[in-house]
Amino acid sequence: MADLGMRRALLAVVCVAFLFAVPGAEPHAGAGGSLPVRPAATPPMGWNSWNSFGCSIDENKVHAAADALVSSGMRDAGYRYVVVDDCWFSPQRDSSGELRANPDRFPHGMAALGEYLHARGLRFGLYMSPNLRTCAQVAGDYPGNTGSGGHERTDAREFASWGVDYLKYDWCHGASPLPDVRAAFTTMRDALAATGRPVLYSINPNSNHPGEPGENEDWRGVAHMVRTTEDIEPLWFGGNHNAEPMGVRDIIDVNAALAHRAGPGHWNDPDMLEVGVSGGGYPGLSADEARTHLSMWAMMAAPLIAGNEPAQMSPAERDLLTRREVLAVDQDPLGRPARRVVDGDQQVWVRPLREGTAVALYNRGDQPAEIGTSLAGLGLPAGQRRVHDLWQPREWTTGGAISAAVPAHGTVLLRLDPA
Ligand code: GAL
């Protein structure tokens, strides 16, 4: 008996030691999930091929984008993930059921692409879908049936063996019962975890799924970042709530209500950046709209995934995308997104930072306006504050009132510190 007691005690010690030793003992993202926080402790930053290249992507274009991320300083500003979106794969799986790179587009294969990116201090992202087809295949823009449905373990192992650090996993399958959608996304989450490689998991439960489950469902614990809206386009206002075409203003309207879900390990994804993107019959963004885009994505603690063509970017575009004071708000280690404290056409948002507070005076309206608030209106204790304008080289001191002239569709982004 004494022997049995000893063995039990020993077993208990071993179990406790195991609990603390395995990666499962790390903090996890959201209730009920088995998703380590670490790859997404702050909102992911990178570049994705879709907004500029759509389905016509190849190795040369990805190399050029990667090289330009390095030479322009974007990588050093934080844009590290290079995500190859739809249309990178051979239209059919090989005879053993494995995915292959499209040999005409990526003649050196995906493992070689991973090595190219890693050698430049970048990280490697790929796109795939949980059903029979990817979104471009569903739309008829690309041949074949390569979705990961039923192949999750094989595909996850293959991605890990290629050095993939980020998977964008896109529903694109029309209306389906929500439990099925959850099961599909959870299956790939678990298949990625089983590879032992830390892979940042980005899902889009929205595309072609009426009911916008990215907006209506809480995906904490399932993925590190979750699309909350339909696809963004390079425009200010589409006017259809969460339906295409969506512009910067529409997306802020939808995402504003979801702040309570965002935090370390789980971020609302209001889609990629359209700074420097034009075409598709859309007008593109004015300079003020582009600043609002970056300012409000930073306030919302959104992933910053550039969608421009880095090899062709203008100095103005680069300056916008790499504005360190603004990126620091997005990447603040406290990981608390902003709250909107004044709604309407002249909005006020406040975001607590690890040190200090970020404030956005956001003019959603079509006329220039003076937007004002106060420390009390922001929920801050009385006292003297230094106010820094994060887009202009100006600062001042206030003991209460804060206000600024804001152009139509523009945003004045401020940081408040104790004076
Ligand atoms: C859409 C998705 C886009 C892009 C595209 C690829 O569903 O929202 O961001 O990935 O599929 O076909």
Tab-separated table of C-alpha atoms and ligand atoms in Angstrom:
chain	number	residue	atom	x	y	z
A	1	MET	CA	0.000	0.000	0.000
A	2	ALA	CA	2.782	2.391	1.037
A	3	ASP	CA	4.359	1.620	-2.295
A	4	LEU	CA	1.128	2.569	-4.125
A	5	GLY	CA	0.924	5.836	-2.163
A	6	MET	CA	4.501	6.691	-3.119
A	7	ARG	CA	3.787	5.972	-6.746
A	8	ARG	CA	0.687	8.183	-6.691
A	9	ALA	CA	2.647	11.019	-5.093
A	10	LEU	CA	5.383	10.636	-7.691
A	11	LEU	CA	2.812	10.624	-10.491
A	12	ALA	CA	1.249	13.831	-9.131
A	13	VAL	CA	4.666	15.554	-9.055
A	14	VAL	CA	5.406	14.413	-12.626
A	15	CYS	CA	1.979	15.645	-13.821
A	16	VAL	CA	2.452	19.087	-12.257
A	17	ALA	CA	5.975	19.348	-13.712
A	18	PHE	CA	4.599	18.359	-17.137
A	19	LEU	CA	1.857	20.999	-16.942
A	20	PHE	CA	4.435	23.714	-16.400
A	21	ALA	CA	6.861	22.361	-18.999
A	22	VAL	CA	4.584	21.938	-22.029
A	23	PRO	CA	3.686	24.849	-24.316
A	24	GLY	CA	0.043	24.302	-23.246
A	25	ALA	CA	0.917	25.939	-19.958
A	26	GLU	CA	1.460	29.266	-21.767
A	27	PRO	CA	-1.190	31.987	-21.680
A	28	HIS	CA	-3.927	31.308	-24.188
A	29	ALA	CA	-5.945	33.575	-26.430
A	30	GLY	CA	-9.523	33.878	-25.227
A	31	ALA	CA	-11.905	31.715	-23.314
A	32	GLY	CA	-11.958	27.995	-24.047
A	33	GLY	CA	-9.276	28.132	-26.719
A	34	SER	CA	-6.058	26.215	-27.135
A	35	LEU	CA	-4.228	28.937	-28.968
A	36	PRO	CA	-0.974	30.337	-27.569
A	37	VAL	CA	-0.947	34.141	-27.324
A	38	ARG	CA	2.707	34.486	-28.297
A	39	PRO	CA	2.621	34.848	-32.105
A	40	ALA	CA	0.109	37.665	-31.718
A	41	ALA	CA	0.894	39.371	-28.425
A	42	THR	CA	0.489	42.645	-30.359
A	43	PRO	CA	-1.466	43.085	-33.635
A	44	PRO	CA	0.321	41.326	-36.536
A	45	MET	CA	2.043	43.539	-39.125
A	46	GLY	CA	3.095	42.632	-42.639
A	47	TRP	CA	2.289	42.771	-46.314
A	48	ASN	CA	-0.192	40.723	-48.375
A	49	SER	CA	-0.265	40.242	-52.145
A	50	TRP	CA	-4.046	40.439	-52.660
A	51	ASN	CA	-4.945	44.152	-52.736
A	52	SER	CA	-2.372	44.993	-55.422
A	53	PHE	CA	-1.878	41.749	-57.371
A	54	GLY	CA	-5.103	39.765	-56.871
A	55	CYS	CA	-4.828	36.336	-58.436
A	56	SER	CA	-1.817	37.166	-60.628
A	57	ILE	CA	0.935	36.489	-58.146
A	58	ASP	CA	4.310	34.840	-58.692
A	59	GLU	CA	7.740	34.365	-57.172
A	60	ASN	CA	9.275	37.448	-58.813
A	61	LYS	CA	6.550	39.714	-57.482
A	62	VAL	CA	6.892	38.318	-53.959
A	63	HIS	CA	10.685	38.643	-54.082
A	64	ALA	CA	10.375	42.255	-55.288
A	65	ALA	CA	7.900	43.093	-52.530
A	66	ALA	CA	10.097	41.427	-49.898
A	67	ASP	CA	13.225	43.236	-51.087
A	68	ALA	CA	11.375	46.567	-51.039
A	69	LEU	CA	10.032	45.934	-47.527
A	70	VAL	CA	13.649	45.639	-46.439
A	71	SER	CA	15.139	48.536	-48.445
A	72	SER	CA	12.296	50.965	-47.651
A	73	GLY	CA	12.516	50.431	-43.900
A	74	MET	CA	9.050	48.870	-43.708
A	75	ARG	CA	10.420	45.634	-42.277
A	76	ASP	CA	12.290	47.544	-39.592
A	77	ALA	CA	9.151	49.537	-38.829
A	78	GLY	CA	7.462	46.188	-38.022
A	79	TYR	CA	5.957	44.868	-41.298
A	80	ARG	CA	7.473	41.373	-41.060
A	81	TYR	CA	4.926	38.899	-42.401
A	82	VAL	CA	4.899	38.478	-46.184
A	83	VAL	CA	1.626	36.755	-46.995
A	84	VAL	CA	1.090	35.150	-50.389
A	85	ASP	CA	-2.666	35.221	-50.879
A	86	ASP	CA	-4.848	33.138	-53.203
A	87	CYS	CA	-3.608	31.488	-56.459
A	88	TRP	CA	-0.095	30.318	-55.445
A	89	PHE	CA	-0.794	26.567	-55.711
A	90	SER	CA	-0.967	24.006	-58.449
A	91	PRO	CA	-4.683	23.684	-59.366
A	92	GLN	CA	-4.790	20.032	-58.267
A	93	ARG	CA	-3.131	18.102	-55.459
A	94	ASP	CA	-0.425	15.597	-56.398
A	95	SER	CA	-0.978	11.813	-56.478
A	96	SER	CA	-0.362	11.532	-52.729
A	97	GLY	CA	-2.936	14.242	-51.997
A	98	GLU	CA	-0.423	16.968	-51.186
A	99	LEU	CA	-0.543	20.625	-52.163
A	100	ARG	CA	2.142	21.820	-54.535
A	101	ALA	CA	3.271	25.279	-55.634
A	102	ASN	CA	2.054	26.295	-59.078
A	103	PRO	CA	5.246	25.375	-60.998
A	104	ASP	CA	4.876	28.209	-63.531
A	105	ARG	CA	4.391	30.842	-60.842
A	106	PHE	CA	6.698	29.539	-58.094
A	107	PRO	CA	9.223	27.382	-59.979
A	108	HIS	CA	11.497	27.016	-56.946
A	109	GLY	CA	8.665	25.848	-54.689
A	110	MET	CA	7.275	27.210	-51.454
A	111	ALA	CA	10.040	25.955	-49.136
A	112	ALA	CA	12.544	27.987	-51.197
A	113	LEU	CA	10.300	31.035	-50.909
A	114	GLY	CA	10.210	30.558	-47.137
A	115	GLU	CA	14.014	30.432	-47.083
A	116	TYR	CA	14.221	33.593	-49.206
A	117	LEU	CA	11.982	35.473	-46.766
A	118	HIS	CA	13.584	34.129	-43.597
A	119	ALA	CA	17.055	35.030	-44.905
A	120	ARG	CA	15.854	38.653	-45.081
A	121	GLY	CA	14.444	38.740	-41.562
A	122	LEU	CA	10.875	38.379	-42.817
A	123	ARG	CA	8.216	35.788	-41.998
A	124	PHE	CA	6.289	33.627	-44.415
A	125	GLY	CA	2.491	33.626	-44.778
A	126	LEU	CA	0.226	31.600	-47.071
A	127	TYR	CA	-3.480	31.569	-47.948
A	128	MET	CA	-5.818	28.564	-48.034
A	129	SER	CA	-9.522	27.753	-47.533
A	130	PRO	CA	-11.333	25.170	-45.383
A	131	ASN	CA	-13.685	23.810	-48.038
A	132	LEU	CA	-13.279	22.266	-51.473
A	133	ARG	CA	-12.134	25.463	-53.185
A	134	THR	CA	-10.313	28.696	-52.429
A	135	CYS	CA	-12.157	31.962	-53.025
A	136	ALA	CA	-10.602	32.502	-56.471
A	137	GLN	CA	-11.604	28.938	-57.397
A	138	VAL	CA	-15.164	29.580	-56.191
A	139	ALA	CA	-15.263	32.790	-58.242
A	140	GLY	CA	-14.014	30.916	-61.325
A	141	ASP	CA	-10.873	33.077	-61.508
A	142	TYR	CA	-8.503	30.142	-60.962
A	143	PRO	CA	-8.914	26.468	-61.856
A	144	GLY	CA	-9.036	23.420	-59.594
A	145	ASN	CA	-10.180	22.279	-56.160
A	146	THR	CA	-7.405	22.625	-53.639
A	147	GLY	CA	-9.236	23.566	-50.416
A	148	SER	CA	-7.955	22.007	-47.189
A	149	GLY	CA	-11.301	20.422	-46.198
A	150	GLY	CA	-10.460	16.800	-45.236
A	151	HIS	CA	-6.714	17.442	-45.708
A	152	GLU	CA	-6.081	19.608	-42.654
A	153	ARG	CA	-3.405	17.464	-40.979
A	154	THR	CA	-1.473	16.858	-44.205
A	155	ASP	CA	-1.662	20.504	-45.230
A	156	ALA	CA	-0.681	21.832	-41.813
A	157	ARG	CA	2.325	19.478	-41.757
A	158	GLU	CA	3.287	20.590	-45.237
A	159	PHE	CA	2.973	24.293	-44.369
A	160	ALA	CA	5.155	23.721	-41.287
A	161	SER	CA	7.759	21.867	-43.380
A	162	TRP	CA	7.894	24.841	-45.784
A	163	GLY	CA	8.574	27.193	-42.877
A	164	VAL	CA	5.162	28.874	-42.942
A	165	ASP	CA	4.698	31.276	-40.011
A	166	TYR	CA	1.197	32.604	-40.805
A	167	LEU	CA	-1.878	30.990	-42.332
A	168	LYS	CA	-4.745	33.047	-43.762
A	169	TYR	CA	-7.710	30.696	-43.827
A	170	ASP	CA	-10.728	31.987	-45.741
A	171	TRP	CA	-14.247	30.520	-45.550
A	172	CYS	CA	-15.630	31.486	-48.981
A	173	HIS	CA	-18.309	28.835	-49.145
A	174	GLY	CA	-21.719	30.473	-48.908
A	175	ALA	CA	-24.267	29.950	-46.146
A	176	SER	CA	-23.541	27.034	-43.798
A	177	PRO	CA	-24.634	26.224	-40.251
A	178	LEU	CA	-22.435	28.125	-37.832
A	179	PRO	CA	-21.361	24.989	-35.908
A	180	ASP	CA	-19.927	23.613	-39.175
A	181	VAL	CA	-18.045	26.850	-39.785
A	182	ARG	CA	-16.636	26.775	-36.253
A	183	ALA	CA	-15.682	23.114	-36.595
A	184	ALA	CA	-13.829	23.789	-39.861
A	185	PHE	CA	-11.788	26.645	-38.377
A	186	THR	CA	-11.111	24.727	-35.163
A	187	THR	CA	-9.914	21.651	-37.073
A	188	MET	CA	-7.195	23.670	-38.804
A	189	ARG	CA	-6.282	25.441	-35.548
A	190	ASP	CA	-5.665	22.034	-33.975
A	191	ALA	CA	-3.841	20.676	-37.031
A	192	LEU	CA	-1.455	23.658	-36.897
A	193	ALA	CA	-0.925	23.153	-33.158
A	194	ALA	CA	-0.127	19.469	-33.775
A	195	THR	CA	2.813	20.436	-36.019
A	196	GLY	CA	4.582	22.030	-33.047
A	197	ARG	CA	5.474	25.087	-35.182
A	198	PRO	CA	4.098	28.392	-33.879
A	199	VAL	CA	1.896	29.578	-36.754
A	200	LEU	CA	-0.111	32.776	-36.569
A	201	TYR	CA	-3.669	31.825	-37.492
A	202	SER	CA	-5.742	34.428	-39.375
A	203	ILE	CA	-9.310	33.522	-40.341
A	204	ASN	CA	-11.980	35.082	-42.510
A	205	PRO	CA	-15.324	33.516	-41.533
A	206	ASN	CA	-17.068	36.279	-43.440
A	207	SER	CA	-16.470	35.854	-47.146
A	208	ASN	CA	-19.524	34.547	-48.991
A	209	HIS	CA	-21.216	33.778	-45.692
A	210	PRO	CA	-24.412	35.800	-45.347
A	211	GLY	CA	-24.884	36.980	-41.770
A	212	GLU	CA	-21.310	38.265	-41.363
A	213	PRO	CA	-20.231	35.777	-38.693
A	214	GLY	CA	-16.979	37.709	-38.210
A	215	GLU	CA	-19.068	40.564	-36.887
A	216	ASN	CA	-21.688	38.525	-35.069
A	217	GLU	CA	-19.647	35.634	-33.683
A	218	ASP	CA	-16.959	35.712	-31.053
A	219	TRP	CA	-13.923	33.743	-32.320
A	220	ARG	CA	-11.638	34.209	-29.318
A	221	GLY	CA	-9.716	31.016	-28.711
A	222	VAL	CA	-10.147	29.897	-32.323
A	223	ALA	CA	-7.791	32.254	-34.177
A	224	HIS	CA	-5.274	35.033	-33.557
A	225	MET	CA	-7.019	37.422	-35.920
A	226	VAL	CA	-10.535	37.360	-37.280
A	227	ARG	CA	-11.973	39.333	-40.171
A	228	THR	CA	-14.908	41.363	-38.930
A	229	THR	CA	-16.035	42.796	-42.266
A	230	GLU	CA	-16.397	42.076	-45.939
A	231	ASP	CA	-13.483	42.975	-48.229
A	232	ILE	CA	-12.123	46.505	-48.067
A	233	GLU	CA	-11.790	48.474	-51.322
A	234	PRO	CA	-9.770	51.633	-51.985
A	235	LEU	CA	-12.657	53.992	-51.255
A	236	TRP	CA	-14.027	56.082	-48.410
A	237	PHE	CA	-17.703	55.111	-48.270
A	238	GLY	CA	-19.743	52.326	-49.821
A	239	GLY	CA	-22.857	52.755	-47.674
A	240	ASN	CA	-24.060	49.143	-47.308
A	241	HIS	CA	-23.178	48.376	-43.671
A	242	ASN	CA	-21.230	45.082	-43.727
A	243	ALA	CA	-21.624	44.396	-47.447
A	244	GLU	CA	-19.503	45.188	-50.476
A	245	PRO	CA	-18.157	47.568	-51.473
A	246	MET	CA	-16.712	48.572	-48.105
A	247	GLY	CA	-14.659	51.694	-47.586
A	248	VAL	CA	-12.661	52.976	-44.632
A	249	ARG	CA	-15.657	54.766	-43.073
A	250	ASP	CA	-17.973	51.720	-43.375
A	251	ILE	CA	-15.382	49.476	-41.756
A	252	ILE	CA	-14.760	51.794	-38.802
A	253	ASP	CA	-18.550	51.924	-38.254
A	254	VAL	CA	-18.757	48.103	-38.025
A	255	ASN	CA	-15.556	47.456	-36.091
A	256	ALA	CA	-16.206	50.166	-33.459
A	257	ALA	CA	-18.756	47.961	-31.694
A	258	LEU	CA	-16.398	44.981	-31.381
A	259	ALA	CA	-13.579	46.496	-29.297
A	260	HIS	CA	-14.381	44.341	-26.252
A	261	ARG	CA	-13.176	41.250	-28.150
A	262	ALA	CA	-9.680	42.495	-29.011
A	263	GLY	CA	-6.623	41.923	-26.843
A	264	PRO	CA	-3.300	40.090	-26.754
A	265	GLY	CA	-3.564	36.867	-28.768
A	266	HIS	CA	-6.836	37.815	-30.447
A	267	TRP	CA	-7.386	40.820	-32.709
A	268	ASN	CA	-10.335	42.061	-34.726
A	269	ASP	CA	-9.226	42.257	-38.366
A	270	PRO	CA	-10.945	45.101	-40.233
A	271	ASP	CA	-9.034	43.985	-43.377
A	272	MET	CA	-5.823	45.066	-45.033
A	273	LEU	CA	-4.494	48.550	-45.691
A	274	GLU	CA	-5.475	50.320	-48.905
A	275	VAL	CA	-2.827	53.048	-48.541
A	276	GLY	CA	-1.238	53.386	-51.978
A	277	VAL	CA	-3.756	51.082	-53.665
A	278	SER	CA	-5.975	52.152	-56.558
A	279	GLY	CA	-7.903	50.519	-59.371
A	280	GLY	CA	-10.906	48.235	-59.715
A	281	GLY	CA	-12.970	51.304	-60.625
A	282	TYR	CA	-12.530	52.758	-57.111
A	283	PRO	CA	-11.285	56.278	-56.447
A	284	GLY	CA	-8.500	55.432	-53.980
A	285	LEU	CA	-8.018	57.351	-50.733
A	286	SER	CA	-7.135	61.039	-50.352
A	287	ALA	CA	-4.204	61.957	-48.086
A	288	ASP	CA	-6.618	62.779	-45.231
A	289	GLU	CA	-8.522	59.513	-45.717
A	290	ALA	CA	-5.285	57.524	-45.758
A	291	ARG	CA	-4.257	59.137	-42.455
A	292	THR	CA	-7.637	58.272	-40.982
A	293	HIS	CA	-7.175	54.692	-42.219
A	294	LEU	CA	-3.856	54.322	-40.383
A	295	SER	CA	-4.857	56.373	-37.343
A	296	MET	CA	-8.076	54.466	-36.731
A	297	TRP	CA	-6.556	51.030	-37.442
A	298	ALA	CA	-3.930	51.947	-34.832
A	299	MET	CA	-6.616	53.079	-32.365
A	300	MET	CA	-8.599	49.856	-32.927
A	301	ALA	CA	-5.427	47.774	-32.334
A	302	ALA	CA	-5.961	46.246	-35.773
A	303	PRO	CA	-3.444	44.104	-37.664
A	304	LEU	CA	-1.559	46.329	-40.117
A	305	ILE	CA	-1.182	44.334	-43.312
A	306	ALA	CA	-0.065	46.614	-46.138
A	307	GLY	CA	-1.757	45.950	-49.480
A	308	ASN	CA	0.297	48.286	-51.662
A	309	GLU	CA	3.106	47.475	-54.083
A	310	PRO	CA	6.199	48.183	-51.956
A	311	ALA	CA	8.564	48.140	-54.955
A	312	GLN	CA	6.625	51.059	-56.528
A	313	MET	CA	5.767	53.017	-53.401
A	314	SER	CA	6.124	56.803	-53.332
A	315	PRO	CA	8.037	58.543	-50.508
A	316	ALA	CA	4.714	59.931	-49.214
A	317	GLU	CA	3.210	56.445	-49.064
A	318	ARG	CA	6.255	55.113	-47.237
A	319	ASP	CA	6.160	57.985	-44.741
A	320	LEU	CA	2.509	57.286	-43.973
A	321	LEU	CA	3.030	53.548	-43.527
A	322	THR	CA	6.147	53.888	-41.395
A	323	ARG	CA	5.106	56.759	-39.103
A	324	ARG	CA	6.670	55.362	-35.934
A	325	GLU	CA	4.555	57.343	-33.452
A	326	VAL	CA	1.376	55.980	-35.059
A	327	LEU	CA	2.661	52.394	-35.302
A	328	ALA	CA	3.617	52.602	-31.622
A	329	VAL	CA	-0.042	53.250	-30.755
A	330	ASP	CA	-1.095	50.174	-32.776
A	331	GLN	CA	1.619	48.024	-31.185
A	332	ASP	CA	1.238	49.292	-27.632
A	333	PRO	CA	2.094	46.357	-25.334
A	334	LEU	CA	-0.925	46.910	-23.080
A	335	GLY	CA	-3.001	45.630	-26.010
A	336	ARG	CA	-6.217	47.488	-25.141
A	337	PRO	CA	-8.137	48.853	-28.154
A	338	ALA	CA	-9.758	52.295	-28.165
A	339	ARG	CA	-13.301	53.056	-27.018
A	340	ARG	CA	-15.432	55.532	-28.923
A	341	VAL	CA	-16.597	58.127	-26.393
A	342	VAL	CA	-18.376	60.447	-28.833
A	343	ASP	CA	-20.329	59.017	-31.791
A	344	GLY	CA	-21.761	60.824	-34.832
A	345	ASP	CA	-19.962	62.656	-37.602
A	346	GLN	CA	-17.374	64.247	-35.280
A	347	GLN	CA	-16.094	61.386	-33.173
A	348	VAL	CA	-13.756	61.099	-30.199
A	349	TRP	CA	-11.942	57.850	-29.375
A	350	VAL	CA	-9.640	57.091	-26.437
A	351	ARG	CA	-7.084	54.285	-26.074
A	352	PRO	CA	-5.171	53.578	-22.871
A	353	LEU	CA	-1.475	52.920	-23.511
A	354	ARG	CA	1.056	51.279	-21.239
A	355	GLU	CA	2.291	54.810	-20.639
A	356	GLY	CA	-0.032	57.650	-21.552
A	357	THR	CA	-3.223	57.774	-23.594
A	358	ALA	CA	-3.975	57.997	-27.321
A	359	VAL	CA	-6.876	60.159	-28.482
A	360	ALA	CA	-8.368	60.341	-31.982
A	361	LEU	CA	-10.461	63.267	-33.150
A	362	TYR	CA	-12.079	61.609	-36.170
A	363	ASN	CA	-14.107	63.617	-38.677
A	364	ARG	CA	-16.407	61.096	-40.336
A	365	GLY	CA	-18.348	63.943	-41.985
A	366	ASP	CA	-17.941	65.650	-45.347
A	367	GLN	CA	-17.107	69.162	-43.994
A	368	PRO	CA	-14.069	70.366	-42.041
A	369	ALA	CA	-14.861	70.691	-38.327
A	370	GLU	CA	-13.395	71.716	-34.991
A	371	ILE	CA	-13.568	68.635	-32.738
A	372	GLY	CA	-13.181	69.149	-29.022
A	373	THR	CA	-13.162	67.090	-25.854
A	374	SER	CA	-11.746	67.327	-22.332
A	375	LEU	CA	-9.836	65.169	-19.859
A	376	ALA	CA	-13.122	64.536	-18.034
A	377	GLY	CA	-14.858	63.662	-21.322
A	378	LEU	CA	-12.114	61.113	-21.992
A	379	GLY	CA	-12.581	59.614	-18.524
A	380	LEU	CA	-9.126	60.807	-17.399
A	381	PRO	CA	-8.259	62.280	-14.001
A	382	ALA	CA	-7.660	66.037	-13.772
A	383	GLY	CA	-4.080	67.298	-14.100
A	384	GLN	CA	-1.662	68.843	-16.561
A	385	ARG	CA	-0.945	66.845	-19.742
A	386	ARG	CA	1.513	67.245	-22.601
A	387	VAL	CA	-0.369	66.761	-25.863
A	388	HIS	CA	1.637	65.443	-28.865
A	389	ASP	CA	0.169	65.500	-32.367
A	390	LEU	CA	1.364	62.210	-33.891
A	391	TRP	CA	1.165	63.387	-37.524
A	392	GLN	CA	2.460	66.975	-37.082
A	393	PRO	CA	5.515	68.187	-35.221
A	394	ARG	CA	3.557	70.153	-32.597
A	395	GLU	CA	2.848	69.739	-28.916
A	396	TRP	CA	1.234	71.771	-26.169
A	397	THR	CA	0.089	71.533	-22.555
A	398	THR	CA	-3.492	71.351	-21.313
A	399	GLY	CA	-5.200	71.216	-17.963
A	400	GLY	CA	-8.586	70.232	-19.430
A	401	ALA	CA	-9.781	71.138	-22.918
A	402	ILE	CA	-8.437	69.410	-26.049
A	403	SER	CA	-9.532	70.437	-29.507
A	404	ALA	CA	-8.278	70.642	-33.078
A	405	ALA	CA	-9.392	71.596	-36.576
A	406	VAL	CA	-9.959	68.357	-38.494
A	407	PRO	CA	-10.390	68.209	-42.292
A	408	ALA	CA	-13.315	66.337	-43.835
A	409	HIS	CA	-12.663	62.532	-43.566
A	410	GLY	CA	-9.527	63.344	-41.563
A	411	THR	CA	-8.242	62.394	-38.125
A	412	VAL	CA	-6.049	64.240	-35.651
A	413	LEU	CA	-4.239	61.613	-33.616
A	414	LEU	CA	-2.886	62.729	-30.231
A	415	ARG	CA	-0.903	61.237	-27.425
A	416	LEU	CA	-1.347	62.544	-23.883
A	417	ASP	CA	1.383	62.202	-21.253
A	418	PRO	CA	1.672	63.653	-17.749
A	419	ALA	CA	3.181	67.158	-18.052
B	1	GAL	C1	-11.517	36.868	-50.188
B	1	GAL	C2	-10.731	37.507	-49.059
B	1	GAL	C3	-9.649	38.362	-49.676
B	1	GAL	C4	-8.756	37.495	-50.528
B	1	GAL	C5	-9.581	36.739	-51.551
B	1	GAL	C6	-8.766	35.711	-52.311
B	1	GAL	O1	-12.515	36.091	-49.670
B	1	GAL	O2	-11.589	38.283	-48.258
B	1	GAL	O3	-8.915	39.035	-48.667
B	1	GAL	O4	-8.067	36.613	-49.699
B	1	GAL	O5	-10.641	36.034	-50.936
B	1	GAL	O6	-9.514	35.026	-53.270
